[in-house]
C-alpha angles and dihedrals in degrees: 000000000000116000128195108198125185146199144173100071120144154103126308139147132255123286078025115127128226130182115206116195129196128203125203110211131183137030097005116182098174133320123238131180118345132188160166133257123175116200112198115203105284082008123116123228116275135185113258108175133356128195130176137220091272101041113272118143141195122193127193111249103249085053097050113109093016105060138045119204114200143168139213104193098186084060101043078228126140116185122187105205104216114206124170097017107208110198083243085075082058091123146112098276106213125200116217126176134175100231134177123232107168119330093334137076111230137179136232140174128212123237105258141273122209122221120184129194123198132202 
């Protein structure tokens, strides 16, 4: 099976900087687009950053600015630059990608990374 595995979580304080990073491991076909959700306690999960195969990338507007979503495929790798934390960032970061196992394409999460920001 396919397996998204991420770093980089961690405390900082505010106006601090992270970068989380995500690697996509086992019978890789291709990669397609990968991304980045965040999930804050009696929130529900929403898209932070998007980025495609080639490179194109999509931000949610309280992110944009602040963060820089980015990609290494030879690495099956996807990284989210974080710059000018607020304490409202303060979430469970999730890695997601549409990958291709065999003829499909299928989609998995990572397992979560926290990030805290503190005032």
């Amino acid at each position: 099976q396919v397996q998204l595995v991420e770093s980089g979580g961690g405390l900082v304080q505010a106006g601090g900087s992270l970068r989380l990073s995500c690697a996509a491991s086992g019978r890789i076909s291709s990669v397609n687009a990968m991304r980045w959700y965040r999930q804050a306690p009696g929130n529900q999960r929403d898209l932070v950053a998007d980025i495609s195969f080639g490179g194109s990338t999509r931000y949610t507007d309280s992110v944009k600015g602040r963060f820089t979503i980015s990609r290494d495929n030879a690495k099956n790798t996807v990284y989210l630059q974080m710059n000018s934390l607020k304490p409202e960032d303060t979430a469970v970061y999730y890695c997601n990608a549409d990958i291709k196992v065999t003829f499909r394409l299928e989609n998995y999460w990572g397992q979560g990374t926290q990030v805290t920001v503190s005032s």
